[in-house]
CSV table of C-alpha atoms in Angstrom, one decimal:
chain,number,residue,atom,x,y,z
V,87,MET,CA,147.2,75.1,97.4
V,88,LYS,CA,147.1,77.1,100.8
V,89,ILE,CA,144.3,79.5,100.2
V,90,HIS,CA,142.0,77.7,97.8
V,91,TYR,CA,140.5,74.1,98.3
V,92,HIS,CA,142.1,71.6,96.2
V,93,PRO,CA,141.6,67.9,97.1
V,94,GLU,CA,144.8,66.1,97.3
V,95,GLY,CA,145.6,64.0,94.3
V,96,HIS,CA,142.5,65.0,92.3
V,97,ALA,CA,140.9,67.8,90.2
V,98,PHE,CA,138.0,69.5,91.9
V,99,GLY,CA,135.0,69.2,89.4
V,100,ASP,CA,131.5,70.8,89.6
V,101,CYS,CA,130.2,71.9,92.8
V,102,MET,CA,126.7,71.6,94.3
V,103,PRO,CA,126.5,74.0,97.3
V,104,PHE,CA,124.1,73.9,100.2
V,105,TYR,CA,124.1,76.2,103.2
V,106,SER,CA,122.6,75.1,106.4
V,107,ASN,CA,123.2,76.2,109.9
V,108,GLY,CA,126.2,78.2,109.6
V,109,VAL,CA,128.0,75.4,107.5
V,110,TYR,CA,128.6,75.3,103.8
V,111,TYR,CA,128.1,71.9,102.4
V,112,LEU,CA,130.3,71.7,99.1
V,113,PHE,CA,129.2,68.6,97.1
V,114,HIS,CA,131.6,68.0,94.3
V,115,GLN,CA,133.1,65.7,91.9
V,116,ARG,CA,136.8,64.5,92.1
V,117,ASP,CA,138.6,63.4,89.0
V,118,THR,CA,141.7,61.4,89.2
V,119,ARG,CA,143.2,62.4,86.0
V,120,ASN,CA,143.7,58.7,85.3
V,121,PRO,CA,144.3,58.9,82.3
V,122,GLY,CA,142.8,62.2,81.9
V,123,PRO,CA,139.6,64.1,82.6
V,124,PHE,CA,136.6,61.6,83.2
V,125,GLY,CA,139.2,58.6,82.9
V,126,GLU,CA,137.8,57.0,85.9
V,127,PRO,CA,134.1,57.0,87.2
V,128,PHE,CA,133.2,59.4,90.1
V,129,GLY,CA,130.5,60.1,92.5
V,130,TRP,CA,129.9,63.0,94.8
V,131,CYS,CA,132.5,63.9,97.3
V,132,LEU,CA,131.8,66.5,100.1
V,133,ALA,CA,134.0,69.1,101.9
V,134,THR,CA,132.4,71.4,104.5
V,135,SER,CA,133.4,75.0,105.7
V,136,THR,CA,132.1,77.9,107.8
V,137,ASP,CA,134.2,80.7,106.3
V,138,PHE,CA,135.8,79.3,103.0
V,139,VAL,CA,139.2,79.4,105.0
V,140,LYS,CA,139.2,75.9,106.6
V,141,TYR,CA,137.6,72.9,105.0
V,142,GLU,CA,136.8,69.5,106.4
V,143,ASP,CA,136.8,66.7,104.0
V,144,LYS,CA,133.8,64.2,104.4
V,145,GLY,CA,134.7,61.7,101.7
V,146,GLU,CA,132.4,60.4,99.0
V,147,PRO,CA,128.8,60.3,100.5
V,148,ILE,CA,127.2,59.6,97.2
V,149,PRO,CA,129.2,56.9,95.2
V,150,GLY,CA,128.8,56.0,91.7
V,151,GLY,CA,126.8,52.8,90.8
V,152,GLY,CA,129.2,50.6,88.8
V,153,ASP,CA,129.9,50.3,85.1
V,154,ASP,CA,126.4,48.6,84.5
V,155,SER,CA,124.4,51.3,86.4
V,156,VAL,CA,122.8,54.5,84.9
V,157,ASP,CA,125.0,56.5,87.4
V,158,GLN,CA,128.2,55.0,86.3
V,159,PHE,CA,129.4,58.6,86.7
V,160,ILE,CA,127.3,61.0,89.0
V,161,PHE,CA,127.4,64.4,87.1
V,162,ALA,CA,126.1,67.6,88.7
V,163,GLY,CA,122.7,68.3,90.2
V,164,SER,CA,121.5,70.2,93.2
V,165,ILE,CA,120.8,69.7,97.1
V,166,TYR,CA,117.4,71.0,98.7
V,167,GLU,CA,115.4,70.6,101.6
V,168,GLY,CA,112.5,68.2,101.5
V,169,THR,CA,109.0,69.0,102.7
V,170,ASP,CA,109.0,65.9,104.9
V,171,GLY,CA,112.2,67.0,106.8
V,172,ASP,CA,114.8,65.2,104.8
V,173,TYR,CA,117.2,66.4,102.3
V,174,ARG,CA,117.3,65.5,98.8
V,175,ALA,CA,119.7,65.5,95.9
V,176,ILE,CA,118.6,65.4,92.2
V,177,TYR,CA,121.5,64.6,90.2
V,178,THR,CA,122.6,63.5,86.7
V,179,GLY,CA,123.2,59.7,86.3
V,180,TYR,CA,125.9,59.2,83.4
V,181,ASN,CA,126.8,55.9,81.7
V,182,ARG,CA,129.5,56.4,79.1
V,183,ASP,CA,128.9,52.9,77.8
V,184,ARG,CA,125.4,54.0,76.6
V,185,VAL,CA,126.5,56.8,74.3
V,186,GLY,CA,125.3,56.0,70.7
V,187,THR,CA,123.2,53.1,71.6
V,188,GLY,CA,120.0,54.9,71.4
V,189,ILE,CA,119.4,54.5,75.4
V,190,PRO,CA,119.7,58.0,77.1
V,191,SER,CA,123.2,58.1,78.7
V,192,GLN,CA,122.2,60.8,80.9
V,193,VAL,CA,119.0,60.8,83.2
V,194,LEU,CA,118.0,62.5,86.4
V,195,LEU,CA,118.1,60.5,89.5
V,196,GLU,CA,117.6,61.2,93.3
V,197,ALA,CA,118.9,60.3,96.5
V,198,LYS,CA,117.8,61.3,100.2
V,199,SER,CA,119.5,62.0,103.5
V,200,PRO,CA,118.5,62.9,107.1
V,201,ASP,CA,121.7,64.9,107.8
V,202,LEU,CA,123.4,65.9,104.6
V,203,ILE,CA,126.3,63.4,105.3
V,204,HIS,CA,124.6,60.1,105.0
V,205,TRP,CA,122.8,59.4,101.6
V,206,GLU,CA,120.6,56.7,100.2
V,207,LYS,CA,119.7,56.4,96.6
V,208,ASP,CA,116.1,56.6,95.8
V,209,GLY,CA,116.1,54.0,93.2
V,210,ARG,CA,112.5,54.7,91.9
V,211,PHE,CA,112.9,58.4,90.6
V,212,GLU,CA,114.3,58.4,87.0
V,213,LEU,CA,113.7,61.2,84.6
V,214,PRO,CA,115.1,60.8,81.0
V,215,PRO,CA,115.0,63.7,78.3
V,216,PRO,CA,111.7,64.1,76.5
V,217,GLU,CA,111.3,63.4,73.0
V,218,GLY,CA,113.1,65.9,70.7
V,219,TYR,CA,115.9,66.6,73.3
V,220,ASP,CA,119.4,65.1,73.1
V,221,PRO,CA,119.8,61.9,75.1
V,222,GLU,CA,123.4,62.6,75.7
V,223,ASN,CA,123.1,66.1,76.9
V,224,TRP,CA,120.5,66.4,79.8
V,225,ARG,CA,122.2,67.3,82.9
V,226,ASP,CA,123.0,69.4,85.9
V,227,PRO,CA,119.5,70.1,87.4
V,228,PHE,CA,118.8,72.8,90.0
V,229,VAL,CA,115.9,73.0,92.3
V,230,LEU,CA,114.4,76.0,94.0
V,231,TRP,CA,111.1,77.4,95.6
V,232,ASP,CA,109.1,80.0,93.6
V,233,ASP,CA,107.2,81.7,96.3
V,234,ASN,CA,105.1,84.0,94.1
V,235,ALA,CA,103.8,80.9,92.2
V,236,GLN,CA,103.9,78.6,95.3
V,237,GLN,CA,105.5,75.9,93.6
V,238,TRP,CA,109.0,74.1,93.1
V,239,MET,CA,111.0,74.7,89.9
V,240,MET,CA,113.6,72.4,88.6
V,241,ILE,CA,115.9,73.8,85.9
V,242,LEU,CA,118.5,72.1,83.8
V,243,GLY,CA,120.9,72.1,80.8
V,244,ALA,CA,119.8,70.6,77.6
V,245,ARG,CA,119.9,70.7,74.0
V,246,LEU,CA,117.6,69.5,71.1
V,247,ASP,CA,118.4,66.4,69.3
V,248,GLY,CA,120.5,66.7,66.2
V,249,PRO,CA,124.0,67.6,64.7
V,250,PRO,CA,126.1,68.8,67.8
V,251,THR,CA,127.3,71.8,66.1
V,252,LYS,CA,123.9,73.4,66.1
V,253,ALA,CA,123.6,76.1,68.8
V,254,THR,CA,120.5,74.6,70.5
V,255,GLY,CA,121.6,74.6,73.9
V,256,ARG,CA,118.9,75.6,76.3
V,257,THR,CA,117.9,75.7,79.9
V,258,VAL,CA,114.6,73.8,80.4
V,259,TRP,CA,112.5,73.8,83.3
V,260,PHE,CA,109.8,71.5,85.4
V,261,SER,CA,107.3,72.5,88.0
V,262,SER,CA,106.1,70.7,90.9
V,263,ALA,CA,103.8,71.0,93.8
V,264,ASP,CA,105.0,68.0,95.9
V,265,GLN,CA,108.8,67.6,95.0
V,266,THR,CA,107.6,64.1,93.6
V,267,ASN,CA,105.6,64.8,90.5
V,268,TRP,CA,107.4,67.1,87.9
V,269,LYS,CA,105.7,68.7,85.0
V,270,PHE,CA,107.8,69.6,81.9
V,271,GLU,CA,107.3,73.2,81.3
V,272,GLY,CA,109.6,73.5,78.4
V,273,ASP,CA,112.3,76.1,77.6
V,274,LEU,CA,113.2,78.6,80.2
V,275,TRP,CA,116.0,80.2,78.1
V,276,ALA,CA,116.8,79.2,74.6
V,277,PRO,CA,118.9,82.0,73.0
V,278,ASN,CA,120.3,79.9,70.2
V,279,LEU,CA,123.7,81.0,71.1
V,280,TYR,CA,125.6,78.1,72.5
V,281,THR,CA,125.6,74.3,71.7
V,282,MET,CA,124.9,73.4,75.3
V,283,HIS,CA,124.0,74.9,78.8
V,284,GLU,CA,125.5,73.7,81.8
V,285,MET,CA,125.3,74.1,85.6
V,286,PRO,CA,122.3,76.6,85.6
V,287,ASP,CA,121.5,78.4,88.6
V,288,LEU,CA,118.6,80.8,89.5
V,289,PHE,CA,118.4,83.1,92.4
V,290,GLN,CA,116.9,86.6,93.4
V,291,ILE,CA,118.4,89.7,94.6
V,292,ASP,CA,115.9,92.4,95.6
V,293,ASP,CA,113.4,92.7,92.7
V,294,LYS,CA,115.7,91.0,90.1
V,295,TRP,CA,116.2,87.3,89.1
V,296,TYR,CA,119.3,86.2,88.0
V,297,LEU,CA,119.7,83.1,85.7
V,298,LEU,CA,123.2,81.6,85.5
V,299,THR,CA,124.6,79.1,82.8
V,300,THR,CA,128.1,77.8,81.8
V,301,GLU,CA,128.6,77.4,78.2
V,302,TYR,CA,131.5,75.7,76.4
V,303,SER,CA,131.0,76.5,72.6
V,304,GLU,CA,131.7,80.2,72.4
V,305,LYS,CA,133.7,81.8,75.4
V,306,SER,CA,133.5,78.8,77.7
V,307,LYS,CA,132.6,80.5,80.9
V,308,THR,CA,129.8,81.3,83.3
V,309,ILE,CA,127.4,83.9,82.2
V,310,TYR,CA,124.2,85.2,83.5
V,311,CYS,CA,120.9,87.0,82.3
V,312,VAL,CA,118.4,89.2,84.3
V,313,SER,CA,114.7,89.3,84.6
V,314,ASP,CA,111.9,90.6,86.6
V,315,ASN,CA,110.3,87.1,86.9
V,316,PRO,CA,111.9,83.7,87.5
V,317,THR,CA,110.4,82.4,84.3
V,318,GLY,CA,111.8,85.3,82.1
V,319,PRO,CA,111.9,87.0,79.6
V,320,TRP,CA,115.6,87.4,79.9
V,321,SER,CA,118.2,90.2,79.0
V,322,ARG,CA,121.9,89.9,78.9
V,323,PRO,CA,123.9,93.0,80.3
V,324,SER,CA,126.8,94.0,78.2
V,325,ASP,CA,129.4,92.2,80.5
V,326,ASP,CA,127.4,89.1,81.3
V,327,ALA,CA,130.2,87.1,83.0
V,328,PHE,CA,131.9,87.0,86.3
V,329,ASP,CA,135.4,85.9,85.2
V,330,GLY,CA,137.2,84.6,82.1
V,331,ARG,CA,137.8,81.2,80.2
V,332,SER,CA,139.6,79.6,83.1
V,333,TYR,CA,136.9,80.0,85.8
V,334,TYR,CA,134.2,77.6,85.0
V,335,ALA,CA,130.9,75.9,86.2
V,336,ALA,CA,130.0,78.5,88.9
V,337,ARG,CA,127.0,77.9,91.1
V,338,SER,CA,126.0,80.1,93.8
V,339,VAL,CA,125.1,79.8,97.4
V,340,SER,CA,123.7,82.1,100.1
V,341,ASP,CA,123.5,82.4,103.9
V,342,GLY,CA,120.7,84.6,103.6
V,343,ASP,CA,122.6,87.8,103.6
V,344,ARG,CA,125.6,87.3,101.2
V,345,ARG,CA,125.9,85.2,98.0
V,346,PHE,CA,129.0,83.4,96.8
V,347,LEU,CA,130.1,81.9,93.6
V,348,VAL,CA,131.8,78.3,93.7
V,349,GLY,CA,133.5,77.6,90.6
V,350,TRP,CA,136.9,76.0,89.7
V,351,VAL,CA,139.9,77.4,88.0
V,352,ALA,CA,140.8,74.9,85.4
V,353,THR,CA,144.2,73.1,85.2
V,354,LYS,CA,146.0,72.9,81.9
V,355,THR,CA,147.0,69.8,80.2
V,356,ASP,CA,150.3,68.2,81.8
V,357,ASP,CA,150.7,71.8,83.5
V,358,VAL,CA,152.0,73.3,80.2
V,359,GLU,CA,151.2,76.9,79.8
V,360,ALA,CA,150.9,76.5,76.0
V,361,ALA,CA,148.4,73.8,76.3
V,362,ASP,CA,144.6,73.9,76.6
V,363,PHE,CA,142.6,74.2,79.7
V,364,GLU,CA,141.1,71.0,81.2
V,365,TRP,CA,137.8,70.0,82.8
V,366,GLY,CA,138.2,70.4,86.6
V,367,GLY,CA,140.8,72.2,88.6
V,368,THR,CA,140.9,74.3,92.0
V,369,LEU,CA,137.9,75.6,93.9
V,370,VAL,CA,137.8,79.4,93.9
V,371,ILE,CA,135.2,81.2,95.9
V,372,LEU,CA,134.1,84.8,94.8
V,373,GLU,CA,131.4,86.9,96.6
V,374,VAL,CA,128.8,88.4,94.5
V,375,VAL,CA,128.3,92.2,94.3
V,376,GLN,CA,125.2,93.6,93.1
V,377,ARG,CA,125.8,97.1,91.5
V,378,GLU,CA,123.3,100.2,91.4
V,379,ASP,CA,122.3,99.3,87.8
V,380,SER,CA,121.5,95.6,89.1
V,381,THR,CA,124.4,94.2,87.2
V,382,LEU,CA,126.5,91.8,89.0
V,383,GLY,CA,130.3,92.1,90.0
V,384,VAL,CA,132.5,90.1,92.5
V,385,LYS,CA,135.0,90.6,95.3
V,386,PHE,CA,137.0,88.2,97.4
V,387,PRO,CA,135.2,87.1,100.5
V,388,ASP,CA,136.7,89.4,103.3
V,389,GLU,CA,137.5,86.1,105.2
V,390,VAL,CA,139.5,84.8,102.6
V,391,TRP,CA,141.2,88.0,101.8
V,392,ALA,CA,141.9,88.6,105.4
V,393,ASN,CA,143.4,85.3,105.9
V,394,ALA,CA,145.6,85.3,102.8
V,395,THR,CA,147.0,88.6,103.6
V,396,GLU,CA,147.2,88.5,107.6
V,397,VAL,CA,151.0,89.2,107.6
V,398,ARG,CA,151.4,92.6,105.7
V,399,LYS,CA,154.3,94.6,104.3
V,400,THR,CA,153.4,98.2,103.3
V,401,LEU,CA,154.7,99.3,100.0
V,402,ASP,CA,155.8,102.8,99.4
V,403,SER,CA,153.5,105.2,97.5
V,404,MET,CA,155.0,106.0,94.0
V,405,SER,CA,154.4,107.7,90.7
V,406,LEU,CA,155.2,106.1,87.2
V,407,GLU,CA,155.3,107.9,84.0
V,408,ALA,CA,156.2,107.0,80.4
V,409,THR,CA,155.5,109.8,77.8
V,410,SER,CA,156.1,107.4,75.1
V,411,GLY,CA,156.3,103.5,75.4
V,412,ARG,CA,156.4,101.4,78.5
V,413,LYS,CA,158.0,102.3,81.9
V,414,THR,CA,158.3,99.4,84.6
V,415,SER,CA,158.9,99.8,88.2
V,416,VAL,CA,159.6,96.8,90.7
V,417,LEU,CA,157.5,96.8,93.8
V,418,GLY,CA,159.4,94.2,95.6
V,419,ASN,CA,159.9,90.3,95.9
V,420,ILE,CA,158.0,87.7,97.4
V,421,ALA,CA,159.1,84.3,98.0
V,422,ASP,CA,155.9,82.7,99.3
V,423,SER,CA,154.0,80.8,96.5
V,424,SER,CA,150.7,82.2,98.0
V,425,TYR,CA,150.2,85.8,98.7
V,426,GLY,CA,147.9,88.9,97.9
V,427,LEU,CA,148.8,92.3,96.5
V,428,ALA,CA,146.7,95.4,96.9
V,429,ALA,CA,147.0,99.0,95.6
V,430,ARG,CA,145.1,102.0,94.6
V,431,LEU,CA,145.7,103.5,91.4
V,432,ARG,CA,145.0,107.0,90.0
V,433,VAL,CA,145.6,106.9,86.3
V,434,ALA,CA,146.1,110.1,84.0
V,435,PRO,CA,143.7,110.7,81.4
V,436,GLY,CA,145.0,109.5,78.0
V,437,THR,CA,147.0,106.8,79.5
V,438,ARG,CA,147.1,103.7,77.3
V,439,SER,CA,147.7,100.9,79.8
V,440,VAL,CA,148.7,99.9,83.3
V,441,SER,CA,149.8,96.3,84.2
V,442,VAL,CA,150.1,94.5,87.4
V,443,LEU,CA,153.2,92.2,87.1
V,444,PHE,CA,154.2,89.2,89.3
V,445,GLY,CA,156.1,86.0,89.2
V,446,GLY,CA,159.0,88.0,87.4
V,447,ASP,CA,162.5,87.8,86.6
V,448,VAL,CA,163.8,91.5,86.5
V,449,ASP,CA,167.0,90.8,84.8
V,450,ASN,CA,165.3,89.1,82.0
V,451,GLU,CA,162.1,91.3,81.9
V,452,ASP,CA,160.1,88.3,82.1
V,453,TRP,CA,156.6,88.5,84.0
V,454,TYR,CA,153.1,87.4,84.2
V,455,SER,CA,150.8,90.3,83.5
V,456,PHE,CA,147.3,91.6,84.2
V,457,GLU,CA,147.0,94.5,81.8
V,458,ILE,CA,144.3,97.2,82.2
V,459,ASP,CA,143.8,98.4,78.7
V,460,PHE,CA,142.3,101.8,78.7
V,461,ASN,CA,142.1,102.1,74.8
V,462,ASP,CA,140.1,98.8,74.3
V,463,ASN,CA,138.6,99.1,77.9
V,464,GLN,CA,139.7,95.4,78.6
V,465,LEU,CA,141.5,93.5,81.2
V,466,ASP,CA,143.9,90.9,79.8
V,467,PHE,CA,146.1,88.3,81.1
V,468,ASP,CA,149.3,87.2,79.4
V,469,ARG,CA,152.9,86.2,79.8
V,470,VAL,CA,155.1,89.0,78.8
V,471,PRO,CA,157.1,88.6,76.4
V,472,ASN,CA,154.8,85.8,75.0
V,473,TRP,CA,157.6,84.4,73.1
V,474,PRO,CA,158.1,82.2,71.1
V,475,TRP,CA,154.4,82.2,70.3
V,476,ASN,CA,152.6,80.5,71.8
V,477,ARG,CA,154.4,80.4,75.1
V,478,TYR,CA,151.2,80.9,76.9
V,479,ASN,CA,147.9,80.0,75.5
V,480,ASN,CA,145.9,82.9,76.8
V,481,LYS,CA,142.8,82.5,74.6
V,482,GLY,CA,139.6,83.7,76.6
V,483,LEU,CA,141.7,85.3,79.3
V,484,ASN,CA,140.2,88.7,79.0
V,485,ARG,CA,137.3,90.7,80.4
V,486,PRO,CA,135.6,94.0,79.4
V,487,LEU,CA,136.1,97.1,81.7
V,488,PRO,CA,133.8,100.0,82.1
V,489,ALA,CA,134.7,102.9,79.5
V,490,ASN,CA,135.0,105.4,82.0
V,491,LEU,CA,137.3,103.4,84.5
V,492,SER,CA,140.2,105.8,84.5
V,493,ASP,CA,138.0,108.6,85.6
V,494,ASP,CA,137.9,107.2,89.2
V,495,GLU,CA,140.5,105.6,91.6
V,496,ILE,CA,141.1,102.1,90.6
V,497,VAL,CA,141.4,99.5,93.4
V,498,VAL,CA,143.4,96.4,92.4
V,499,ARG,CA,143.7,93.1,94.4
V,500,LEU,CA,145.8,90.3,93.2
V,501,LEU,CA,145.5,86.8,94.8
V,502,VAL,CA,148.1,84.2,94.0
V,503,ASP,CA,147.8,80.8,95.4
V,504,ASP,CA,150.5,78.4,94.1
V,505,SER,CA,149.4,78.1,90.4
V,506,VAL,CA,146.1,80.1,90.6
V,507,ALA,CA,146.1,83.8,90.1
V,508,THR,CA,143.0,86.0,90.2
V,509,ILE,CA,142.9,89.9,90.1
V,510,LEU,CA,140.1,92.1,90.9
V,511,VAL,CA,140.0,95.6,89.2
V,512,ASN,CA,137.2,97.1,91.4
V,513,ASP,CA,134.6,94.3,91.1
V,514,VAL,CA,135.8,92.9,87.8
V,515,ALA,CA,137.5,89.6,88.2
V,516,LEU,CA,139.9,87.5,85.9
V,517,SER,CA,141.7,84.2,86.7
V,518,ALA,CA,144.6,82.4,85.2
V,519,ARG,CA,146.9,79.3,85.7
V,520,VAL,CA,150.4,80.1,86.3
V,521,ALA,CA,152.5,77.1,86.3
V,522,ALA,CA,156.2,78.3,85.7
V,523,PRO,CA,157.0,81.6,87.2
V,524,SER,CA,160.4,83.0,86.1
V,525,GLY,CA,161.1,84.7,89.5
V,526,THR,CA,159.7,86.2,92.6
V,527,ALA,CA,159.4,90.0,91.6
V,528,LEU,CA,156.2,92.1,91.7
V,529,GLY,CA,155.9,95.0,89.6
V,530,LEU,CA,153.9,97.7,87.7
V,531,SER,CA,154.1,99.0,84.4
V,532,VAL,CA,152.5,101.9,82.5
V,533,VAL,CA,152.3,102.6,78.7
V,534,ASP,CA,151.9,106.0,77.1
V,535,GLY,CA,150.8,107.8,80.3
V,536,SER,CA,151.2,107.9,84.1
V,537,VAL,CA,149.8,106.4,87.3
V,538,ALA,CA,150.2,107.2,91.0
V,539,VAL,CA,150.3,104.2,93.4
V,540,THR,CA,149.0,104.4,97.0
V,541,ASP,CA,148.0,102.2,99.8
V,542,ALA,CA,149.9,99.4,98.2
V,543,PHE,CA,150.8,96.3,100.4
V,544,VAL,CA,151.7,92.7,99.8
V,545,GLY,CA,150.5,90.0,102.3
V,546,THR,CA,150.9,86.4,103.2
V,547,LEU,CA,149.4,83.7,105.2
V,548,LYS,CA,150.2,83.6,108.9
V,549,SER,CA,152.8,80.9,109.2
């Protein structure tokens, strides 16, 4: 990877971001894939960055505790500043050998640091799930200060005890006046929609509160809901996601002015495109955009996009028309494995779809495709032709689009970094894994209509 952060020899896992004095501290898990996800225990590793372009590896400042410890694995948690001037990490200790024994396999633990680099486990703080909650699904705490109530909040993912098929996943919360004694307040959001909530996050933009969670029983992606208060009640927008199936476990971090999502694009088993997505992958940063109606979209951070497309080649403006069926035009070729493609599209009324094509073999008409479908108001990823079925398992690689999208000029930005591809259609994102491109061609196609293309360019990193 040249653009996105991916620790060498490992898969990037859940990220616990923290911002301080111009530096983003990205605490995360690293999985060795030996023999597969969660094969070997892990703790929290750390990479720092000031711009999401360059990263500095700080190693593993909070290691796991060994096979006999409650924190054999260190699952997700959060970093926050203590009232006594130190920094604190509340995290999930997981011991896989306790599963099914009646002893909680997941409990909340704490570590402290004077400088965000050197950490010491507290050893006294241990918070298991209360009675009635599943002792094997109690994880990913997130701590924040509620200024209105003048108290600390801690939220985390949980589910009720009982059959794992039941959709009793919920986000629960605690309150505290002193960061030491935590009072269980019950359910923050319990919609009976998912079997489990993971990686919850809670933040405020203007007068709205946004609660994020990642679910893996329905669409397997990060979603959000909205409220006027940090404790709800919560409502979900019609498009309640930031990306598709491959972008998972996104938390957010803010420098006080801008807010960024830190999630990972999942690998596929053995890098086979017909296979399933795995836990962990490559860190991908997206910047949060609040729309006029208070819903959320995303963009590539300006620093990331500018770096990825610093060396640019302007592409000719063009029009493409197909009165019936499909018409494809080649935009050019790109030999680099990391690049960006940008264009403005003016789509004629009644057009069925427009597709951005890449990694293509022109002679065999073999492409990766992000399709903007105006009939279904949907953005889809696929390999075309997806033959023989299933040449690419693209389940969940779609996003809803506004019904009136074609009424306005559409800006598309495609960022490809080795095997990770992310497109933005205005402020709607969709990511995918592309392990075996058939060629180097870029293209555009239209079905049953026409499109005019302007301000198009392809860009690469500066060598």
